[in-house]
Coordinates of N, CA and C in Angstrom, one line a residue:
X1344 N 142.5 122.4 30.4 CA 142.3 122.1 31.8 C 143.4 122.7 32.7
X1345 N 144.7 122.5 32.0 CA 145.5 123.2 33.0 C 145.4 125.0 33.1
X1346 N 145.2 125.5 32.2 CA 145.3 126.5 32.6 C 144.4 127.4 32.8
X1347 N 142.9 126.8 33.6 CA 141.7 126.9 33.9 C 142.5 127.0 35.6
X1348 N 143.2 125.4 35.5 CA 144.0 125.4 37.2 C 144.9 126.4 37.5
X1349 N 145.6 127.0 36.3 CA 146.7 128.1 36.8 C 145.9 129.6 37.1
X1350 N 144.9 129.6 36.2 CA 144.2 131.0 36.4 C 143.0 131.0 37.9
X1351 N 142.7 129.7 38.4 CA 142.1 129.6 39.4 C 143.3 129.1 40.7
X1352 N 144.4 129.4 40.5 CA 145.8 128.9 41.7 C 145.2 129.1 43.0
X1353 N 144.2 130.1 43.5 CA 144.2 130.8 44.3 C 143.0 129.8 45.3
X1354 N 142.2 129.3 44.1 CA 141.1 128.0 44.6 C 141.8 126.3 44.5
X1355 N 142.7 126.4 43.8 CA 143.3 125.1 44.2 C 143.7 125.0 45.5
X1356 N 144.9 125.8 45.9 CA 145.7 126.4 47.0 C 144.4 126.2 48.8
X1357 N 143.0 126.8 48.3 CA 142.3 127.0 49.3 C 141.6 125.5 49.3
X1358 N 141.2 125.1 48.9 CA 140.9 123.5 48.6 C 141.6 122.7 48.8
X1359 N 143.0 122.5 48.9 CA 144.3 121.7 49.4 C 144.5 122.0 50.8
X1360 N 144.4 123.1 51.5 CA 144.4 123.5 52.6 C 143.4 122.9 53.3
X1361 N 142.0 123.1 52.8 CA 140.4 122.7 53.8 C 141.1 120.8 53.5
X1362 N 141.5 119.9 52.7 CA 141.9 118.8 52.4 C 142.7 118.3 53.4
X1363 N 143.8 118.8 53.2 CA 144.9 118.7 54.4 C 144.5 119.0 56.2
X1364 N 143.7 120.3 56.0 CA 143.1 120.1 57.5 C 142.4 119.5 58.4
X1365 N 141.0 119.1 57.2 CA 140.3 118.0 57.5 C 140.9 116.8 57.7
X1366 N 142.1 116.5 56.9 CA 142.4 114.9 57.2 C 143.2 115.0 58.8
X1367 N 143.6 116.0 58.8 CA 144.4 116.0 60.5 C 143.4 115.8 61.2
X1368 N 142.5 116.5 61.3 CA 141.1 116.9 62.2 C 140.7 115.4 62.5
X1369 N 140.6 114.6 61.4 CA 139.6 113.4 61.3 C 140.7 112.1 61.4
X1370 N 142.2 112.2 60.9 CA 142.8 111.4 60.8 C 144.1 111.3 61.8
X1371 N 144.0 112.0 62.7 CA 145.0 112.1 63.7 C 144.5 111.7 65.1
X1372 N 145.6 111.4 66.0 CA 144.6 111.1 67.6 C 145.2 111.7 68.4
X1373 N 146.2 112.5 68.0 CA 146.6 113.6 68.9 C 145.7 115.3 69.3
X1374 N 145.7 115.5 70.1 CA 144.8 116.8 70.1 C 145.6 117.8 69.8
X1375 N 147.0 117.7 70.1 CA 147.5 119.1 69.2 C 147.3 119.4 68.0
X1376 N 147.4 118.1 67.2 CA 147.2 118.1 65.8 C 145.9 118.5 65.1
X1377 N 145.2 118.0 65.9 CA 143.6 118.6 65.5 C 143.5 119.9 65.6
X1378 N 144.0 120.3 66.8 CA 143.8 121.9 66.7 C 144.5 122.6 65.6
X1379 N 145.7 122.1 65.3 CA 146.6 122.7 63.9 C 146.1 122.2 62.8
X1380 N 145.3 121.2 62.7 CA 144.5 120.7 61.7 C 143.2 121.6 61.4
X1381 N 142.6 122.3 62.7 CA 141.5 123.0 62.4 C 141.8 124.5 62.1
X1382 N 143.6 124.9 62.3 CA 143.7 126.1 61.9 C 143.9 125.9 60.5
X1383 N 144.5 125.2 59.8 CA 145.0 124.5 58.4 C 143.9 124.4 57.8
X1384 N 142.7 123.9 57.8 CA 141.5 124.0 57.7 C 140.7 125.9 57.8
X1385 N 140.5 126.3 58.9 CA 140.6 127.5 58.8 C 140.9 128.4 58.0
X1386 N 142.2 128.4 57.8 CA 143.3 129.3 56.5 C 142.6 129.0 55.1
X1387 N 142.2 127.3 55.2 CA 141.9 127.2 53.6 C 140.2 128.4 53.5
X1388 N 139.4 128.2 54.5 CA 138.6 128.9 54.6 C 138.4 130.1 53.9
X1389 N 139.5 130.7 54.7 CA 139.8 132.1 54.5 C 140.3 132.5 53.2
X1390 N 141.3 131.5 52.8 CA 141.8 131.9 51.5 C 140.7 132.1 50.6
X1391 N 139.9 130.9 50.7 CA 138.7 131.2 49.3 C 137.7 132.3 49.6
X1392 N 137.5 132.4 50.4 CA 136.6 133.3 50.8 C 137.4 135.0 50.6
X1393 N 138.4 135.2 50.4 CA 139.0 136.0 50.0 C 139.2 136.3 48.2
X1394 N 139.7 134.6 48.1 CA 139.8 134.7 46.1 C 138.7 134.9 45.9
X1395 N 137.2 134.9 46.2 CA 136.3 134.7 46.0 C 135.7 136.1 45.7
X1396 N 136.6 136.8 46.6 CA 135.4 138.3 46.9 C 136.5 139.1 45.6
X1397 N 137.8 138.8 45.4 CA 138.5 139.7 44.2 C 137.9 139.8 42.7
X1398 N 137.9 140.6 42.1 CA 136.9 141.0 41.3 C 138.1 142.0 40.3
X1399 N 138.6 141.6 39.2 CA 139.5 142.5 38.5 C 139.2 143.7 37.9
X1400 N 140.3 144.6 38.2 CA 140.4 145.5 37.9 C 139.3 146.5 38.7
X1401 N 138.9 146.1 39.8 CA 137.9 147.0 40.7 C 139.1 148.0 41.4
X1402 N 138.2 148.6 42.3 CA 139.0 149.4 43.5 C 138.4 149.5 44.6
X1403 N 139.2 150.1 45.6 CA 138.5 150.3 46.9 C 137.4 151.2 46.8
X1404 N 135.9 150.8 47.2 CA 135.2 151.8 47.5 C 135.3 153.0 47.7
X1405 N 136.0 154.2 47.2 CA 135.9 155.6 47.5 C 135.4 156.1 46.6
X1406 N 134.5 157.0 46.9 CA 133.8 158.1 45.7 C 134.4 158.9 45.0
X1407 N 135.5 159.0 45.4 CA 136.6 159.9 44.3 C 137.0 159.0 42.8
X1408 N 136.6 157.9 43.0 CA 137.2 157.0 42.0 C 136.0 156.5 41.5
X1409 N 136.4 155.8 39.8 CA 135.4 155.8 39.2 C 134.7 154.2 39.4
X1410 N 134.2 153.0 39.3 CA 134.0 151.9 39.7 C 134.5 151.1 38.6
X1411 N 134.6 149.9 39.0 CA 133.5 149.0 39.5 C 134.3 149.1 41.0
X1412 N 133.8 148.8 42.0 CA 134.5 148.8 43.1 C 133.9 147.2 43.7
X1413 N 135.1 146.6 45.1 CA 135.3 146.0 45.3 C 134.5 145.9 46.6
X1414 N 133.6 144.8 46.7 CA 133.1 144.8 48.5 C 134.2 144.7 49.3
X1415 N 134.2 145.5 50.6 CA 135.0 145.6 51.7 C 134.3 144.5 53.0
X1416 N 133.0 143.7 52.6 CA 132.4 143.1 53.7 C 133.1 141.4 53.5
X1417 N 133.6 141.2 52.2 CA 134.2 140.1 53.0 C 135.7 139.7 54.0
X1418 N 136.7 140.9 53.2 CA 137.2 141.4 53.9 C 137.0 141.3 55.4
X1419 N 136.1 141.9 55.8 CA 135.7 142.5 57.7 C 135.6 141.0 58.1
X1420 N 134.6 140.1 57.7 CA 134.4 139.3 57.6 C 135.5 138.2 57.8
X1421 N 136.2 138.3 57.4 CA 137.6 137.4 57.6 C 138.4 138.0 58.9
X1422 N 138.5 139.5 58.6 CA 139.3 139.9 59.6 C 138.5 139.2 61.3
X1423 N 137.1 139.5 61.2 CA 136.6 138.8 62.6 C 136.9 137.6 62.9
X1424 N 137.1 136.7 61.6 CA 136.6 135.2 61.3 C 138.6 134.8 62.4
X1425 N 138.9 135.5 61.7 CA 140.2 135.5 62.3 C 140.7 135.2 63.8
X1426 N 140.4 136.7 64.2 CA 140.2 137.1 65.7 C 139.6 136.0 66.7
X1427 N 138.8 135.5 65.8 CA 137.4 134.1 66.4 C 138.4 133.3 66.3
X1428 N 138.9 132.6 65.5 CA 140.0 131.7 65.6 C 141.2 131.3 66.1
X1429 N 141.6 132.9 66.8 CA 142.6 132.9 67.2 C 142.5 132.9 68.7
X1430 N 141.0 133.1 69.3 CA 140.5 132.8 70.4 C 140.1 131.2 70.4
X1431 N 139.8 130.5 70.0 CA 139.6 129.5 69.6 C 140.3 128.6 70.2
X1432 N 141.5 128.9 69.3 CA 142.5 127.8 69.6 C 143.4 128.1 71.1
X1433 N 143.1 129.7 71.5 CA 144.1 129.8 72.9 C 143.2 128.7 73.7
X1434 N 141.7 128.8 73.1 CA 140.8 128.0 74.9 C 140.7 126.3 74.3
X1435 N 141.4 125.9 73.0 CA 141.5 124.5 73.1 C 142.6 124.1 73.5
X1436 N 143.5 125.4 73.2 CA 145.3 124.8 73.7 C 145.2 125.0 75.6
X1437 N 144.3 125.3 75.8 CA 143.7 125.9 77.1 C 143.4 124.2 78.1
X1438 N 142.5 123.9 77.3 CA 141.7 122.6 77.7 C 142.4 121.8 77.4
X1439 N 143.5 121.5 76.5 CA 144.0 120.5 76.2 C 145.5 120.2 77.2
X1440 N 146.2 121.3 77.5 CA 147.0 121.6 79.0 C 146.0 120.7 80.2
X1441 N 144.8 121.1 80.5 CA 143.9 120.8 81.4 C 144.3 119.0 81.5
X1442 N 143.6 118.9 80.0 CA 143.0 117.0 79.6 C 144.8 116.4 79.9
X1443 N 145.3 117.2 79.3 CA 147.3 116.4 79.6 C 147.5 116.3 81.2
X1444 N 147.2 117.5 81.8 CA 147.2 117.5 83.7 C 146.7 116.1 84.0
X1445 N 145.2 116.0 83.6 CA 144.1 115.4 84.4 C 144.7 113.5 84.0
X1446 N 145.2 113.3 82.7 CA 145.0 112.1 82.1 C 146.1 111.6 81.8
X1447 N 147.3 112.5 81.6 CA 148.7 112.3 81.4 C 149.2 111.7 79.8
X1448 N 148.4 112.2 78.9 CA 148.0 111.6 77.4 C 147.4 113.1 76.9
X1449 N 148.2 113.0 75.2 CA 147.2 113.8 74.5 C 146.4 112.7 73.8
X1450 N 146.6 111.7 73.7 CA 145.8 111.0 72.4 C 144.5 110.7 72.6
X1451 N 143.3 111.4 71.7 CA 141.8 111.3 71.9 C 141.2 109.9 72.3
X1452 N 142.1 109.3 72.1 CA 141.2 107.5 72.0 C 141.7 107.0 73.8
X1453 N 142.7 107.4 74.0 CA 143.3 106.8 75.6 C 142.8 107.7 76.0
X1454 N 141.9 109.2 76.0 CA 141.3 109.6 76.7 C 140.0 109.0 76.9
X1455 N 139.8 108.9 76.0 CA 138.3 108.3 75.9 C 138.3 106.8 76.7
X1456 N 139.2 106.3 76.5 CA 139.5 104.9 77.3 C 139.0 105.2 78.9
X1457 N 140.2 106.0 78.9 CA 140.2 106.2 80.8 C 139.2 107.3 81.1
X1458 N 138.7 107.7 80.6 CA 137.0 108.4 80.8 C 136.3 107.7 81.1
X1459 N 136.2 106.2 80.5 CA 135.0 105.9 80.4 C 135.3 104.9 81.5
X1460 N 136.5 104.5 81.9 CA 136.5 103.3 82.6 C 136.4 104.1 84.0
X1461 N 136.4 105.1 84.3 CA 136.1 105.7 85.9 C 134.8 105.8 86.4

């Protein structure tokens, strides 16, 4: 059993991460934290979706070389997934400046209070 977990490190690692994010996401009432919760979450994303696409002893797609070769689409795929995320978080750290202005609180629940009582 353990060394099923040592030779898979790479999916433990990405599974502790989506763990740890989600509980911020779900278990916190701060909005900064959710948003670092949903990057934390994110990363675990990305990790597996990366351990997932490695394939031993392949290589980069070039025709000069002999195969098995390695898809470059999940790769791209991450690199966008990325870029998305890193937009993401500028327009929630965006909105959440805004909700701090407007309410003088980050915490989701005393927003929701004085939302509702206006």
């Amino acid at each position: 059993m353990i060394d099923v977990l040592v030779d898979r490190a790479y999916f433990v690692v990405a599974f502790l991460l989506l763990g740890i994010g989600a509980h911020m996401v779900i278990g916190d009432r701060n909005l900064v934290k959710k948003v670092i919760g949903l990057n934390v979450f994110q990363s675990g994303i990305f990790l597996f979706l990366i351990a997932s696409a490695y394939v031993t002893g392949a290589s980069a797609p070039l025709l000069s070389e002999p195969g098995p070769y390695v898809s470059p689409l999940p790769h791209v795929l991450i690199l966008t997934a990325i870029v998305v995320g890193v937009s993401l978080t500028a327009v929630a750290l965006g909105l959440i400046v805004r909700i701090y202005g407007e309410y003088g609180t980050l915490r989701a629940d005393l927003v929701s209070e004085v939302s509702d009582g206006e």
